[in-house]
Amino acid sequence: MSPYDKALANPTYKQVKKGFTSHVEVLNLKFDTHKASFEDLVKFFFTFHDPTTKNKQGADKGTQYHSTIFFHSSKQKQVAMRVIGEVQDLMFDKLIPSNTFKGFKVMTQ
């Protein structure tokens, strides 16, 4: 099978790193739920992961670096979606309809 085949079932790290597959680089993390919750981990993820850059993290560029959170249950999915929503809310100060300023001239220099 060619390393360029997007359906590659078990790619090597080198193939993923070079962007030859549609896979992403991941960390498989086992955690003690008595010490940290899934929500704690998702929130921690966003302390070092920049969700505003597509297919890039720091100096690393490519589709293998796109934002991905894996979940094991519907509860974890709900937690991840809620935290993602909280992070998205922090990205915007205001969301205002464009017709709010109807009739005003925009001045630029």
PDB file of C-alpha atoms in Angstrom:
ATOM      1  CA  MET A   1       0.000   0.000   0.000  1.00  0.00           C
ATOM      2  CA  SER A   2       1.360   3.424  -0.910  1.00  0.00           C
ATOM      3  CA  PRO A   3       2.145   5.850   1.943  1.00  0.00           C
ATOM      4  CA  TYR A   4       0.041   8.373   0.004  1.00  0.00           C
ATOM      5  CA  ASP A   5      -3.071   6.202   0.234  1.00  0.00           C
ATOM      6  CA  LYS A   6      -5.594   8.141   2.347  1.00  0.00           C
ATOM      7  CA  ALA A   7      -7.169   4.852   3.480  1.00  0.00           C
ATOM      8  CA  LEU A   8      -3.940   3.599   5.081  1.00  0.00           C
ATOM      9  CA  ALA A   9      -5.107   1.488   8.036  1.00  0.00           C
ATOM     10  CA  ASN A  10      -1.983   1.393  10.224  1.00  0.00           C
ATOM     11  CA  PRO A  11       0.407   4.139   9.178  1.00  0.00           C
ATOM     12  CA  THR A  12       3.812   4.551  10.756  1.00  0.00           C
ATOM     13  CA  TYR A  13       4.600   7.668  12.759  1.00  0.00           C
ATOM     14  CA  LYS A  14       6.902   8.778   9.940  1.00  0.00           C
ATOM     15  CA  GLN A  15       4.070   8.539   7.380  1.00  0.00           C
ATOM     16  CA  VAL A  16       1.697  10.530   9.605  1.00  0.00           C
ATOM     17  CA  LYS A  17       4.380  13.101  10.462  1.00  0.00           C
ATOM     18  CA  LYS A  18       5.110  13.714   6.786  1.00  0.00           C
ATOM     19  CA  GLY A  19       1.406  14.213   6.037  1.00  0.00           C
ATOM     20  CA  PHE A  20       1.113  11.158   3.795  1.00  0.00           C
ATOM     21  CA  THR A  21      -2.126  10.033   5.473  1.00  0.00           C
ATOM     22  CA  SER A  22      -5.362  11.575   6.703  1.00  0.00           C
ATOM     23  CA  HIS A  23      -4.435  10.660  10.279  1.00  0.00           C
ATOM     24  CA  VAL A  24      -3.599  13.089  13.095  1.00  0.00           C
ATOM     25  CA  GLU A  25      -0.826  12.935  15.666  1.00  0.00           C
ATOM     26  CA  VAL A  26      -2.380  12.031  19.014  1.00  0.00           C
ATOM     27  CA  LEU A  27      -1.517  11.320  22.601  1.00  0.00           C
ATOM     28  CA  ASN A  28      -3.265   8.328  24.162  1.00  0.00           C
ATOM     29  CA  LEU A  29      -3.717   9.422  27.752  1.00  0.00           C
ATOM     30  CA  LYS A  30      -4.821   7.215  30.630  1.00  0.00           C
ATOM     31  CA  PHE A  31      -5.861   9.153  33.710  1.00  0.00           C
ATOM     32  CA  ASP A  32      -7.092   8.547  37.232  1.00  0.00           C
ATOM     33  CA  THR A  33     -10.641   9.913  37.455  1.00  0.00           C
ATOM     34  CA  HIS A  34     -10.133  10.363  41.208  1.00  0.00           C
ATOM     35  CA  LYS A  35      -7.401  12.931  40.487  1.00  0.00           C
ATOM     36  CA  ALA A  36      -8.639  14.623  37.311  1.00  0.00           C
ATOM     37  CA  SER A  37     -11.849  14.625  35.315  1.00  0.00           C
ATOM     38  CA  PHE A  38     -12.230  14.446  31.555  1.00  0.00           C
ATOM     39  CA  GLU A  39     -13.365  18.082  31.739  1.00  0.00           C
ATOM     40  CA  ASP A  40     -10.120  18.999  33.542  1.00  0.00           C
ATOM     41  CA  LEU A  41      -8.143  17.375  30.728  1.00  0.00           C
ATOM     42  CA  VAL A  42     -10.097  19.103  27.957  1.00  0.00           C
ATOM     43  CA  LYS A  43      -9.670  22.481  29.679  1.00  0.00           C
ATOM     44  CA  PHE A  44      -5.953  21.785  30.143  1.00  0.00           C
ATOM     45  CA  PHE A  45      -5.711  20.896  26.436  1.00  0.00           C
ATOM     46  CA  PHE A  46      -6.839  24.412  25.546  1.00  0.00           C
ATOM     47  CA  THR A  47      -4.154  26.004  27.756  1.00  0.00           C
ATOM     48  CA  PHE A  48      -1.505  24.972  25.212  1.00  0.00           C
ATOM     49  CA  HIS A  49      -3.507  24.199  22.057  1.00  0.00           C
ATOM     50  CA  ASP A  50      -4.463  27.105  19.792  1.00  0.00           C
ATOM     51  CA  PRO A  51      -7.856  26.358  18.215  1.00  0.00           C
ATOM     52  CA  THR A  52      -7.657  29.473  16.024  1.00  0.00           C
ATOM     53  CA  THR A  53      -5.059  27.995  13.683  1.00  0.00           C
ATOM     54  CA  LYS A  54      -6.173  25.398  11.158  1.00  0.00           C
ATOM     55  CA  ASN A  55      -3.856  22.451  10.555  1.00  0.00           C
ATOM     56  CA  LYS A  56      -1.100  24.056  12.606  1.00  0.00           C
ATOM     57  CA  GLN A  57       0.251  24.027  16.148  1.00  0.00           C
ATOM     58  CA  GLY A  58       3.251  26.233  16.830  1.00  0.00           C
ATOM     59  CA  ALA A  59       5.846  25.629  14.134  1.00  0.00           C
ATOM     60  CA  ASP A  60       4.214  22.331  13.126  1.00  0.00           C
ATOM     61  CA  LYS A  61       2.083  22.601   9.988  1.00  0.00           C
ATOM     62  CA  GLY A  62      -0.044  20.050   8.160  1.00  0.00           C
ATOM     63  CA  THR A  63      -3.345  18.213   8.315  1.00  0.00           C
ATOM     64  CA  GLN A  64      -1.877  15.873  10.927  1.00  0.00           C
ATOM     65  CA  TYR A  65      -1.969  18.812  13.390  1.00  0.00           C
ATOM     66  CA  HIS A  66      -5.645  19.753  13.140  1.00  0.00           C
ATOM     67  CA  SER A  67      -7.693  20.122  16.321  1.00  0.00           C
ATOM     68  CA  THR A  68      -9.052  16.785  17.512  1.00  0.00           C
ATOM     69  CA  ILE A  69     -10.458  15.587  20.824  1.00  0.00           C
ATOM     70  CA  PHE A  70     -11.376  11.918  21.084  1.00  0.00           C
ATOM     71  CA  PHE A  71     -14.089  10.742  23.477  1.00  0.00           C
ATOM     72  CA  HIS A  72     -15.155   7.335  24.784  1.00  0.00           C
ATOM     73  CA  SER A  73     -18.744   8.031  25.812  1.00  0.00           C
ATOM     74  CA  SER A  74     -21.660  10.337  25.094  1.00  0.00           C
ATOM     75  CA  LYS A  75     -20.984  12.041  28.445  1.00  0.00           C
ATOM     76  CA  GLN A  76     -17.393  12.805  27.420  1.00  0.00           C
ATOM     77  CA  LYS A  77     -18.653  14.093  24.064  1.00  0.00           C
ATOM     78  CA  GLN A  78     -21.079  16.448  25.839  1.00  0.00           C
ATOM     79  CA  VAL A  79     -18.303  17.682  28.145  1.00  0.00           C
ATOM     80  CA  ALA A  80     -15.958  18.303  25.207  1.00  0.00           C
ATOM     81  CA  MET A  81     -18.655  20.153  23.243  1.00  0.00           C
ATOM     82  CA  ARG A  82     -19.460  22.345  26.258  1.00  0.00           C
ATOM     83  CA  VAL A  83     -15.800  23.223  26.880  1.00  0.00           C
ATOM     84  CA  ILE A  84     -15.276  23.921  23.163  1.00  0.00           C
ATOM     85  CA  GLY A  85     -18.287  26.259  23.327  1.00  0.00           C
ATOM     86  CA  GLU A  86     -16.778  28.030  26.346  1.00  0.00           C
ATOM     87  CA  VAL A  87     -13.479  28.459  24.496  1.00  0.00           C
ATOM     88  CA  GLN A  88     -15.271  29.797  21.407  1.00  0.00           C
ATOM     89  CA  ASP A  89     -17.166  32.289  23.577  1.00  0.00           C
ATOM     90  CA  LEU A  90     -13.819  33.643  24.818  1.00  0.00           C
ATOM     91  CA  MET A  91     -12.631  34.324  21.261  1.00  0.00           C
ATOM     92  CA  PHE A  92     -15.152  37.090  20.588  1.00  0.00           C
ATOM     93  CA  ASP A  93     -15.744  40.240  22.614  1.00  0.00           C
ATOM     94  CA  LYS A  94     -18.915  41.150  20.761  1.00  0.00           C
ATOM     95  CA  LEU A  95     -21.111  39.851  18.013  1.00  0.00           C
ATOM     96  CA  ILE A  96     -23.193  42.682  16.573  1.00  0.00           C
ATOM     97  CA  PRO A  97     -25.578  42.698  13.581  1.00  0.00           C
ATOM     98  CA  SER A  98     -24.133  44.769  10.730  1.00  0.00           C
ATOM     99  CA  ASN A  99     -27.318  46.820  10.380  1.00  0.00           C
ATOM    100  CA  THR A 100     -26.653  48.346  13.839  1.00  0.00           C
ATOM    101  CA  PHE A 101     -24.567  51.050  12.166  1.00  0.00           C
ATOM    102  CA  LYS A 102     -26.771  51.591   9.124  1.00  0.00           C
ATOM    103  CA  GLY A 103     -26.499  55.142   7.850  1.00  0.00           C
ATOM    104  CA  PHE A 104     -23.054  55.780   9.366  1.00  0.00           C
ATOM    105  CA  LYS A 105     -20.035  56.387   7.146  1.00  0.00           C
ATOM    106  CA  VAL A 106     -16.937  54.308   7.709  1.00  0.00           C
ATOM    107  CA  MET A 107     -13.872  56.556   7.775  1.00  0.00           C
ATOM    108  CA  THR A 108     -10.384  55.187   7.154  1.00  0.00           C
ATOM    109  CA  GLN A 109      -7.029  56.900   6.863  1.00  0.00           C
TER     110      GLN A 109
END
